[in-house]
Amino acid sequence: MSYRLVSTALIAATLAGCYAQADSSQGSSSQGNSAQAVAPMATDVVAVHQISYQQPFLYTTRLETPQNVELRPRVNGVMDKVVFTEGSSVQAGDLLFQIDDKPFLAEMQRLESEYQAARVALTQAQSEAERAKRLSSTKAMPIEQAEQRMYLATQRQAELSSVKAQLETAKLNLSYTQIKAPISGRISSAYVTEGNYVQAGSTILTSLVSTDVLQAYFDVDERTWNAHFANVTADSHTPVDAVLNGDTSHSYPGVVDFIDNQVNSATGTLRIRARFDNAEQALRPGSFVRIRLNDTQADALKLMVPDKSIGTDLANRFVYVVNSDGVIEYRQVELGDRVGSLRIVTKGLKPDELVVLNGPAKVQPGMPVTPQVVDIDSQLEQVVAKQVQ
């Protein structure tokens, strides 16, 4: 009885194993068929675009005026009138201040009288000297007496010259009581009002700055200058743009008009100056600005892809490229500047290649995909517009 039970159990176990192998074989076959039926995953891609682009370099500075005058009186006196509108534009030669001129006028009149008296004395002395000269030639007058009259005429000539010089000084001092604009520009407020005593050379009356042309100095490190601007000279009128603080929607054109003659050895920078015509008076001296100077040496055609398509692999930057067979390839790249939402690629890609838009988030090298091209023309238009601003 025991042998029959054992035999029966062995037969049952053998049959169960056969059924299990049959079920496993059928399961593997169905899984293979389902895998073959799955289509490649649809993946967003963008074409590598090549557009004209010059790398901008930005420098922060302040606008300066080439002419900044602190008006001071040239004579002492009491301020009589202030005859300009504070904060207005004035022209060279416009009257700004009037110092009380009565003391200066009286001094000039006194010296004019002395000058007339000196002329009369000189005329008399010259006449006597001529008479003495004739008399001495005929022995009618001693030579010593004739010489004294000639010396007196010379003295009267010197006295006349001295009075004349004093009179000219008095006339100048009288003219200095009228303080006029030495340059055209915009004037500040009056620091001194009527009735105040002013001292020559020390009292500041107001300030005046020219505004038709403004300048901006900025420093460029020598490595950047040699790599990107070595062909720029002061005579080449290289264009620049200035953007005011708080007004990024508008830029003001200018040109480079000065390059220093040496690199500052302490800072390793080169001093550059840009000039801006300000006929519309939109710019003010002292304003904070950002100067944009575009690269003048590099190739203007740049390859660009969306920045989010770039991945990081330890020290390398890479993108996933879809080849002609629809398969993902790993491609190491070298990058340039970021321009808005786009990134310049300097090495590793070619124009019109298809790059996976979302980087390594959902795909891997060797994976077949169905590329769906995404249009980025609007982003490219923004890059072009930003260069034109």
Tab-separated table of C-alpha atoms in Angstrom:
chain	number	residue	atom	x	y	z
A	1	MET	CA	0.000	0.000	0.000
A	2	SER	CA	2.792	2.460	0.857
A	3	TYR	CA	4.571	1.943	-2.494
A	4	ARG	CA	1.385	2.732	-4.419
A	5	LEU	CA	0.886	5.998	-2.466
A	6	VAL	CA	4.415	7.103	-3.171
A	7	SER	CA	4.089	6.320	-6.865
A	8	THR	CA	0.837	8.224	-7.093
A	9	ALA	CA	2.393	11.292	-5.443
A	10	LEU	CA	5.363	11.263	-7.802
A	11	ILE	CA	3.119	11.084	-10.853
A	12	ALA	CA	1.020	13.998	-9.600
A	13	ALA	CA	4.089	16.124	-8.971
A	14	THR	CA	5.452	15.383	-12.436
A	15	LEU	CA	2.200	16.402	-14.073
A	16	ALA	CA	2.052	19.619	-12.048
A	17	GLY	CA	5.568	20.539	-13.214
A	18	CYS	CA	4.619	20.006	-16.821
A	19	TYR	CA	1.587	22.243	-16.495
A	20	ALA	CA	3.734	24.940	-14.843
A	21	GLN	CA	6.276	24.879	-17.664
A	22	ALA	CA	3.501	25.178	-20.237
A	23	ASP	CA	1.999	28.213	-18.452
A	24	SER	CA	5.420	29.901	-18.177
A	25	SER	CA	6.082	29.387	-21.884
A	26	GLN	CA	2.734	30.900	-22.819
A	27	GLY	CA	3.328	33.934	-20.486
A	28	SER	CA	6.743	34.721	-22.027
A	29	SER	CA	5.297	34.580	-25.494
A	30	SER	CA	2.506	37.037	-24.656
A	31	GLN	CA	4.907	39.523	-23.026
A	32	GLY	CA	7.175	39.483	-26.096
A	33	ASN	CA	4.254	40.157	-28.371
A	34	SER	CA	3.086	43.110	-26.222
A	35	ALA	CA	6.622	44.625	-26.185
A	36	GLN	CA	6.770	44.434	-29.948
A	37	ALA	CA	3.429	46.179	-30.171
A	38	VAL	CA	4.540	49.299	-28.125
A	39	ALA	CA	5.364	52.302	-30.434
A	40	PRO	CA	8.409	54.615	-29.798
A	41	MET	CA	7.620	57.341	-27.270
A	42	ALA	CA	6.657	60.766	-28.685
A	43	THR	CA	9.302	63.301	-27.635
A	44	ASP	CA	9.458	67.091	-28.018
A	45	VAL	CA	12.526	68.222	-29.963
A	46	VAL	CA	13.812	71.517	-31.334
A	47	ALA	CA	15.993	72.221	-34.348
A	48	VAL	CA	19.392	73.812	-33.749
A	49	HIS	CA	19.080	77.364	-35.085
A	50	GLN	CA	21.898	79.506	-36.472
A	51	ILE	CA	21.293	83.251	-36.180
A	52	SER	CA	23.328	86.441	-36.354
A	53	TYR	CA	24.366	87.384	-32.843
A	54	GLN	CA	27.151	89.467	-31.303
A	55	GLN	CA	27.979	88.861	-27.668
A	56	PRO	CA	27.267	91.978	-25.582
A	57	PHE	CA	29.518	93.145	-22.755
A	58	LEU	CA	27.893	95.298	-20.068
A	59	TYR	CA	29.609	97.948	-17.938
A	60	THR	CA	28.063	100.110	-15.241
A	61	THR	CA	29.091	103.735	-14.885
A	62	ARG	CA	27.726	107.279	-14.672
A	63	LEU	CA	27.305	109.957	-17.287
A	64	GLU	CA	29.620	112.939	-17.124
A	65	THR	CA	29.633	116.331	-18.756
A	66	PRO	CA	32.748	117.447	-20.641
A	67	GLN	CA	32.287	120.967	-19.212
A	68	ASN	CA	31.354	121.641	-15.594
A	69	VAL	CA	31.765	125.227	-14.376
A	70	GLU	CA	31.479	126.608	-10.848
A	71	LEU	CA	30.737	130.295	-11.281
A	72	ARG	CA	32.682	132.587	-8.910
A	73	PRO	CA	32.911	136.391	-8.934
A	74	ARG	CA	36.124	138.062	-10.122
A	75	VAL	CA	35.611	141.181	-7.972
A	76	ASN	CA	34.421	141.836	-4.431
A	77	GLY	CA	31.050	143.473	-3.972
A	78	VAL	CA	27.397	143.252	-3.005
A	79	MET	CA	25.090	141.101	-5.122
A	80	ASP	CA	22.589	143.408	-6.804
A	81	LYS	CA	20.523	141.111	-9.084
A	82	VAL	CA	20.029	137.450	-10.004
A	83	VAL	CA	18.661	137.473	-13.543
A	84	PHE	CA	18.261	133.827	-14.573
A	85	THR	CA	15.653	131.119	-14.045
A	86	GLU	CA	17.021	128.373	-11.835
A	87	GLY	CA	17.358	124.992	-13.546
A	88	SER	CA	16.906	126.441	-17.026
A	89	SER	CA	19.040	126.182	-20.143
A	90	VAL	CA	21.247	129.205	-20.856
A	91	GLN	CA	23.409	130.262	-23.755
A	92	ALA	CA	27.017	131.383	-23.615
A	93	GLY	CA	27.081	135.137	-22.950
A	94	ASP	CA	23.729	135.324	-21.144
A	95	LEU	CA	23.728	137.624	-18.098
A	96	LEU	CA	23.309	135.636	-14.867
A	97	PHE	CA	24.316	137.900	-11.935
A	98	GLN	CA	24.793	141.633	-11.475
A	99	ILE	CA	27.086	142.932	-8.716
A	100	ASP	CA	26.535	146.526	-7.567
A	101	ASP	CA	28.671	148.469	-10.055
A	102	LYS	CA	28.510	152.002	-8.582
A	103	PRO	CA	31.887	151.821	-6.763
A	104	PHE	CA	33.558	150.448	-9.885
A	105	LEU	CA	31.968	153.070	-12.103
A	106	ALA	CA	33.201	155.852	-9.795
A	107	GLU	CA	36.725	154.448	-9.814
A	108	MET	CA	36.724	154.290	-13.596
A	109	GLN	CA	35.572	157.916	-13.881
A	110	ARG	CA	38.305	159.055	-11.473
A	111	LEU	CA	40.982	157.317	-13.498
A	112	GLU	CA	39.622	158.735	-16.746
A	113	SER	CA	40.135	162.211	-15.288
A	114	GLU	CA	43.679	161.334	-14.236
A	115	TYR	CA	44.335	159.970	-17.700
A	116	GLN	CA	43.240	163.212	-19.333
A	117	ALA	CA	45.434	165.230	-16.950
A	118	ALA	CA	48.394	162.947	-17.684
A	119	ARG	CA	47.915	163.418	-21.431
A	120	VAL	CA	47.953	167.196	-21.033
A	121	ALA	CA	51.082	167.048	-18.880
A	122	LEU	CA	52.763	164.824	-21.433
A	123	THR	CA	51.896	167.177	-24.289
A	124	GLN	CA	53.352	170.142	-22.384
A	125	ALA	CA	56.508	168.223	-21.446
A	126	GLN	CA	57.055	167.080	-25.028
A	127	SER	CA	56.624	170.649	-26.329
A	128	GLU	CA	59.166	172.022	-23.848
A	129	ALA	CA	61.569	169.196	-24.678
A	130	GLU	CA	61.388	170.038	-28.398
A	131	ARG	CA	61.998	173.748	-27.682
A	132	ALA	CA	64.931	172.927	-25.430
A	133	LYS	CA	66.403	170.717	-28.100
A	134	ARG	CA	66.332	173.565	-30.648
A	135	LEU	CA	67.743	176.094	-28.213
A	136	SER	CA	70.574	173.817	-27.111
A	137	SER	CA	71.563	173.231	-30.731
A	138	THR	CA	72.203	177.009	-31.112
A	139	LYS	CA	73.941	177.335	-27.759
A	140	ALA	CA	70.994	179.413	-26.477
A	141	MET	CA	70.276	176.975	-23.641
A	142	PRO	CA	72.664	174.915	-21.568
A	143	ILE	CA	72.731	171.249	-22.508
A	144	GLU	CA	72.013	170.214	-18.877
A	145	GLN	CA	68.763	172.232	-18.815
A	146	ALA	CA	67.682	170.829	-22.193
A	147	GLU	CA	68.329	167.261	-20.985
A	148	GLN	CA	66.232	167.855	-17.854
A	149	ARG	CA	63.259	168.869	-20.031
A	150	MET	CA	63.683	165.784	-22.193
A	151	TYR	CA	63.834	163.556	-19.080
A	152	LEU	CA	60.657	165.234	-17.797
A	153	ALA	CA	58.871	164.384	-21.057
A	154	THR	CA	59.918	160.757	-20.694
A	155	GLN	CA	58.618	160.743	-17.103
A	156	ARG	CA	55.271	162.188	-18.192
A	157	GLN	CA	55.025	159.431	-20.835
A	158	ALA	CA	55.543	156.780	-18.149
A	159	GLU	CA	52.974	158.404	-15.885
A	160	LEU	CA	50.443	158.401	-18.716
A	161	SER	CA	51.084	154.693	-19.391
A	162	SER	CA	50.600	153.885	-15.694
A	163	VAL	CA	47.299	155.747	-15.477
A	164	LYS	CA	46.165	154.115	-18.712
A	165	ALA	CA	46.870	150.653	-17.281
A	166	GLN	CA	44.938	151.509	-14.113
A	167	LEU	CA	42.050	152.746	-16.228
A	168	GLU	CA	41.992	149.505	-18.231
A	169	THR	CA	41.929	147.529	-14.971
A	170	ALA	CA	39.053	149.658	-13.695
A	171	LYS	CA	37.118	149.013	-16.914
A	172	LEU	CA	37.731	145.273	-16.558
A	173	ASN	CA	36.581	145.309	-12.941
A	174	LEU	CA	33.467	147.185	-13.983
A	175	SER	CA	32.744	144.555	-16.654
A	176	TYR	CA	33.268	141.804	-14.070
A	177	THR	CA	30.279	143.102	-12.117
A	178	GLN	CA	28.201	141.466	-14.843
A	179	ILE	CA	28.642	137.703	-14.482
A	180	LYS	CA	27.733	135.969	-17.739
A	181	ALA	CA	27.475	132.324	-18.775
A	182	PRO	CA	30.866	131.139	-20.067
A	183	ILE	CA	29.307	128.118	-21.825
A	184	SER	CA	25.924	126.976	-23.044
A	185	GLY	CA	24.210	124.417	-20.839
A	186	ARG	CA	21.879	123.878	-17.912
A	187	ILE	CA	22.245	126.011	-14.809
A	188	SER	CA	21.672	125.044	-11.197
A	189	SER	CA	20.057	127.156	-8.468
A	190	ALA	CA	21.468	130.470	-7.237
A	191	TYR	CA	23.630	129.839	-4.179
A	192	VAL	CA	23.835	133.592	-3.452
A	193	THR	CA	20.885	135.980	-3.561
A	194	GLU	CA	20.530	139.772	-3.675
A	195	GLY	CA	22.138	141.773	-0.879
A	196	ASN	CA	24.870	139.277	-0.002
A	197	TYR	CA	28.538	140.263	-0.109
A	198	VAL	CA	30.632	138.113	-2.424
A	199	GLN	CA	34.400	137.714	-2.524
A	200	ALA	CA	36.435	137.379	-5.670
A	201	GLY	CA	37.562	133.833	-6.401
A	202	SER	CA	36.022	132.222	-3.315
A	203	THR	CA	32.238	132.664	-3.256
A	204	ILE	CA	30.455	130.042	-5.396
A	205	LEU	CA	27.458	131.614	-7.113
A	206	THR	CA	26.046	128.609	-9.002
A	207	SER	CA	27.133	125.743	-11.258
A	208	LEU	CA	26.675	125.298	-14.974
A	209	VAL	CA	27.077	122.101	-17.014
A	210	SER	CA	27.045	121.530	-20.741
A	211	THR	CA	24.427	118.953	-21.769
A	212	ASP	CA	24.493	118.813	-25.579
A	213	VAL	CA	27.131	116.060	-25.423
A	214	LEU	CA	27.671	113.683	-22.494
A	215	GLN	CA	30.418	111.170	-21.792
A	216	ALA	CA	30.748	107.903	-19.896
A	217	TYR	CA	34.023	106.349	-18.745
A	218	PHE	CA	34.269	102.598	-18.080
A	219	ASP	CA	37.067	100.071	-17.559
A	220	VAL	CA	37.531	96.904	-19.631
A	221	ASP	CA	39.884	94.184	-18.388
A	222	GLU	CA	42.772	93.651	-20.757
A	223	ARG	CA	41.970	89.980	-21.408
A	224	THR	CA	38.461	90.825	-22.623
A	225	TRP	CA	39.747	93.756	-24.651
A	226	ASN	CA	42.417	91.697	-26.416
A	227	ALA	CA	39.996	88.845	-27.142
A	228	HIS	CA	37.005	90.859	-28.352
A	229	PHE	CA	37.925	94.500	-29.065
A	230	ALA	CA	41.554	94.576	-30.211
A	231	ASN	CA	40.535	96.099	-33.550
A	232	VAL	CA	38.670	99.012	-31.939
A	233	THR	CA	40.235	102.475	-32.126
A	234	ALA	CA	39.038	105.920	-31.108
A	235	ASP	CA	38.678	106.784	-34.810
A	236	SER	CA	36.568	103.737	-35.666
A	237	HIS	CA	33.479	105.184	-33.901
A	238	THR	CA	32.488	101.772	-32.552
A	239	PRO	CA	28.808	101.943	-31.519
A	240	VAL	CA	27.662	101.495	-27.930
A	241	ASP	CA	24.288	101.712	-26.187
A	242	ALA	CA	23.407	103.260	-22.831
A	243	VAL	CA	20.430	102.154	-20.725
A	244	LEU	CA	19.243	104.345	-17.863
A	245	ASN	CA	18.567	102.947	-14.419
A	246	GLY	CA	14.868	102.025	-14.257
A	247	ASP	CA	14.270	102.486	-18.004
A	248	THR	CA	15.334	99.228	-19.620
A	249	SER	CA	12.811	99.601	-22.448
A	250	HIS	CA	14.847	102.285	-24.197
A	251	SER	CA	18.524	102.672	-25.060
A	252	TYR	CA	20.556	105.667	-26.194
A	253	PRO	CA	23.143	105.260	-28.983
A	254	GLY	CA	26.713	106.490	-28.661
A	255	VAL	CA	30.224	105.816	-29.952
A	256	VAL	CA	33.624	105.066	-28.450
A	257	ASP	CA	35.718	108.229	-28.858
A	258	PHE	CA	38.636	107.684	-26.467
A	259	ILE	CA	40.877	104.746	-25.498
A	260	ASP	CA	43.559	105.327	-22.898
A	261	ASN	CA	47.180	105.020	-24.000
A	262	GLN	CA	48.098	102.358	-21.428
A	263	VAL	CA	46.659	99.567	-19.292
A	264	ASN	CA	46.377	100.329	-15.600
A	265	SER	CA	48.997	97.999	-14.113
A	266	ALA	CA	47.307	98.037	-10.694
A	267	THR	CA	43.898	96.862	-11.938
A	268	GLY	CA	44.713	95.272	-15.318
A	269	THR	CA	42.034	97.387	-17.018
A	270	LEU	CA	41.907	99.814	-19.913
A	271	ARG	CA	39.981	103.093	-19.565
A	272	ILE	CA	37.416	103.646	-22.354
A	273	ARG	CA	35.149	106.632	-22.995
A	274	ALA	CA	31.876	106.717	-24.886
A	275	ARG	CA	30.249	109.890	-26.240
A	276	PHE	CA	26.485	110.442	-26.455
A	277	ASP	CA	24.789	113.248	-28.388
A	278	ASN	CA	22.082	114.715	-26.186
A	279	ALA	CA	20.297	117.196	-28.427
A	280	GLU	CA	16.918	116.127	-27.014
A	281	GLN	CA	18.164	116.618	-23.423
A	282	ALA	CA	16.936	113.137	-22.416
A	283	LEU	CA	20.160	112.356	-20.530
A	284	ARG	CA	21.470	114.127	-17.444
A	285	PRO	CA	25.016	114.338	-16.099
A	286	GLY	CA	25.557	112.046	-13.123
A	287	SER	CA	22.919	109.509	-14.207
A	288	PHE	CA	23.658	105.831	-13.556
A	289	VAL	CA	23.806	103.905	-16.858
A	290	ARG	CA	24.675	100.481	-18.204
A	291	ILE	CA	26.918	100.626	-21.264
A	292	ARG	CA	26.560	97.776	-23.784
A	293	LEU	CA	29.488	97.137	-26.111
A	294	ASN	CA	29.068	94.293	-28.618
A	295	ASP	CA	31.848	91.895	-29.527
A	296	THR	CA	33.571	93.187	-32.669
A	297	GLN	CA	35.802	90.202	-33.489
A	298	ALA	CA	33.853	86.961	-33.040
A	299	ASP	CA	31.834	85.331	-35.836
A	300	ALA	CA	28.356	86.846	-35.765
A	301	LEU	CA	26.623	83.510	-36.637
A	302	LYS	CA	25.824	81.551	-33.468
A	303	LEU	CA	24.130	78.193	-32.824
A	304	MET	CA	21.359	78.398	-30.237
A	305	VAL	CA	19.177	75.892	-28.375
A	306	PRO	CA	16.808	76.266	-25.406
A	307	ASP	CA	18.713	76.333	-22.152
A	308	LYS	CA	16.489	73.657	-20.609
A	309	SER	CA	17.590	71.129	-23.258
A	310	ILE	CA	21.099	71.036	-21.741
A	311	GLY	CA	22.037	68.499	-19.098
A	312	THR	CA	24.984	68.164	-16.728
A	313	ASP	CA	27.084	65.010	-16.383
A	314	LEU	CA	29.682	65.579	-13.681
A	315	ALA	CA	31.993	68.188	-15.271
A	316	ASN	CA	30.473	67.900	-18.757
A	317	ARG	CA	27.506	69.611	-20.402
A	318	PHE	CA	25.548	67.571	-22.911
A	319	VAL	CA	22.377	67.314	-24.983
A	320	TYR	CA	20.405	64.397	-26.397
A	321	VAL	CA	20.274	64.437	-30.196
A	322	VAL	CA	17.763	62.439	-32.267
A	323	ASN	CA	19.601	60.906	-35.217
A	324	SER	CA	18.178	60.117	-38.661
A	325	ASP	CA	16.972	56.692	-37.405
A	326	GLY	CA	14.945	58.259	-34.624
A	327	VAL	CA	17.313	57.035	-31.897
A	328	ILE	CA	18.624	59.134	-28.979
A	329	GLU	CA	22.355	59.960	-29.008
A	330	TYR	CA	24.458	61.488	-26.230
A	331	ARG	CA	26.344	64.599	-27.412
A	332	GLN	CA	28.859	66.544	-25.288
A	333	VAL	CA	28.762	70.296	-25.987
A	334	GLU	CA	30.589	73.497	-25.103
A	335	LEU	CA	28.483	76.507	-24.222
A	336	GLY	CA	28.602	80.264	-24.582
A	337	ASP	CA	26.412	82.934	-23.031
A	338	ARG	CA	22.806	82.548	-22.062
A	339	VAL	CA	20.537	84.845	-24.088
A	340	GLY	CA	17.100	84.980	-22.519
A	341	SER	CA	15.749	81.405	-22.518
A	342	LEU	CA	18.293	80.294	-25.145
A	343	ARG	CA	21.911	79.211	-24.853
A	344	ILE	CA	24.750	79.645	-27.337
A	345	VAL	CA	26.493	76.366	-28.259
A	346	THR	CA	30.070	76.886	-29.407
A	347	LYS	CA	31.002	73.230	-30.040
A	348	GLY	CA	29.277	69.855	-30.422
A	349	LEU	CA	26.244	70.614	-32.621
A	350	LYS	CA	25.448	71.421	-36.233
A	351	PRO	CA	22.657	73.546	-37.695
A	352	ASP	CA	19.232	71.879	-38.034
A	353	GLU	CA	20.074	68.882	-35.821
A	354	LEU	CA	17.190	67.817	-33.575
A	355	VAL	CA	17.767	68.194	-29.830
A	356	VAL	CA	15.498	66.774	-27.127
A	357	LEU	CA	13.758	69.783	-25.591
A	358	ASN	CA	13.506	68.599	-21.989
A	359	GLY	CA	16.992	67.125	-21.744
A	360	PRO	CA	17.560	63.847	-19.899
A	361	ALA	CA	14.322	63.917	-17.923
A	362	LYS	CA	12.478	61.073	-19.711
A	363	VAL	CA	14.799	59.579	-22.322
A	364	GLN	CA	18.124	57.777	-22.435
A	365	PRO	CA	20.771	57.163	-25.132
A	366	GLY	CA	19.829	54.349	-27.517
A	367	MET	CA	16.089	54.789	-26.999
A	368	PRO	CA	13.966	55.035	-30.159
A	369	VAL	CA	11.567	57.980	-30.125
A	370	THR	CA	9.057	59.717	-32.327
A	371	PRO	CA	10.291	63.352	-32.590
A	372	GLN	CA	7.726	66.146	-32.358
A	373	VAL	CA	9.323	69.436	-33.479
A	374	VAL	CA	8.553	72.439	-31.228
A	375	ASP	CA	8.670	75.939	-32.772
A	376	ILE	CA	10.977	78.452	-30.934
A	377	ASP	CA	10.773	81.272	-33.483
A	378	SER	CA	9.302	83.672	-30.905
A	379	GLN	CA	12.302	83.163	-28.619
A	380	LEU	CA	14.670	83.785	-31.528
A	381	GLU	CA	12.800	86.982	-32.438
A	382	GLN	CA	13.300	88.257	-28.902
A	383	VAL	CA	17.067	87.705	-29.230
A	384	VAL	CA	17.177	89.649	-32.490
A	385	ALA	CA	15.029	92.454	-31.063
A	386	LYS	CA	17.239	92.737	-27.998
A	387	GLN	CA	20.283	93.367	-30.209
A	388	VAL	CA	18.492	96.127	-32.095
A	389	GLN	CA	17.347	98.004	-28.951
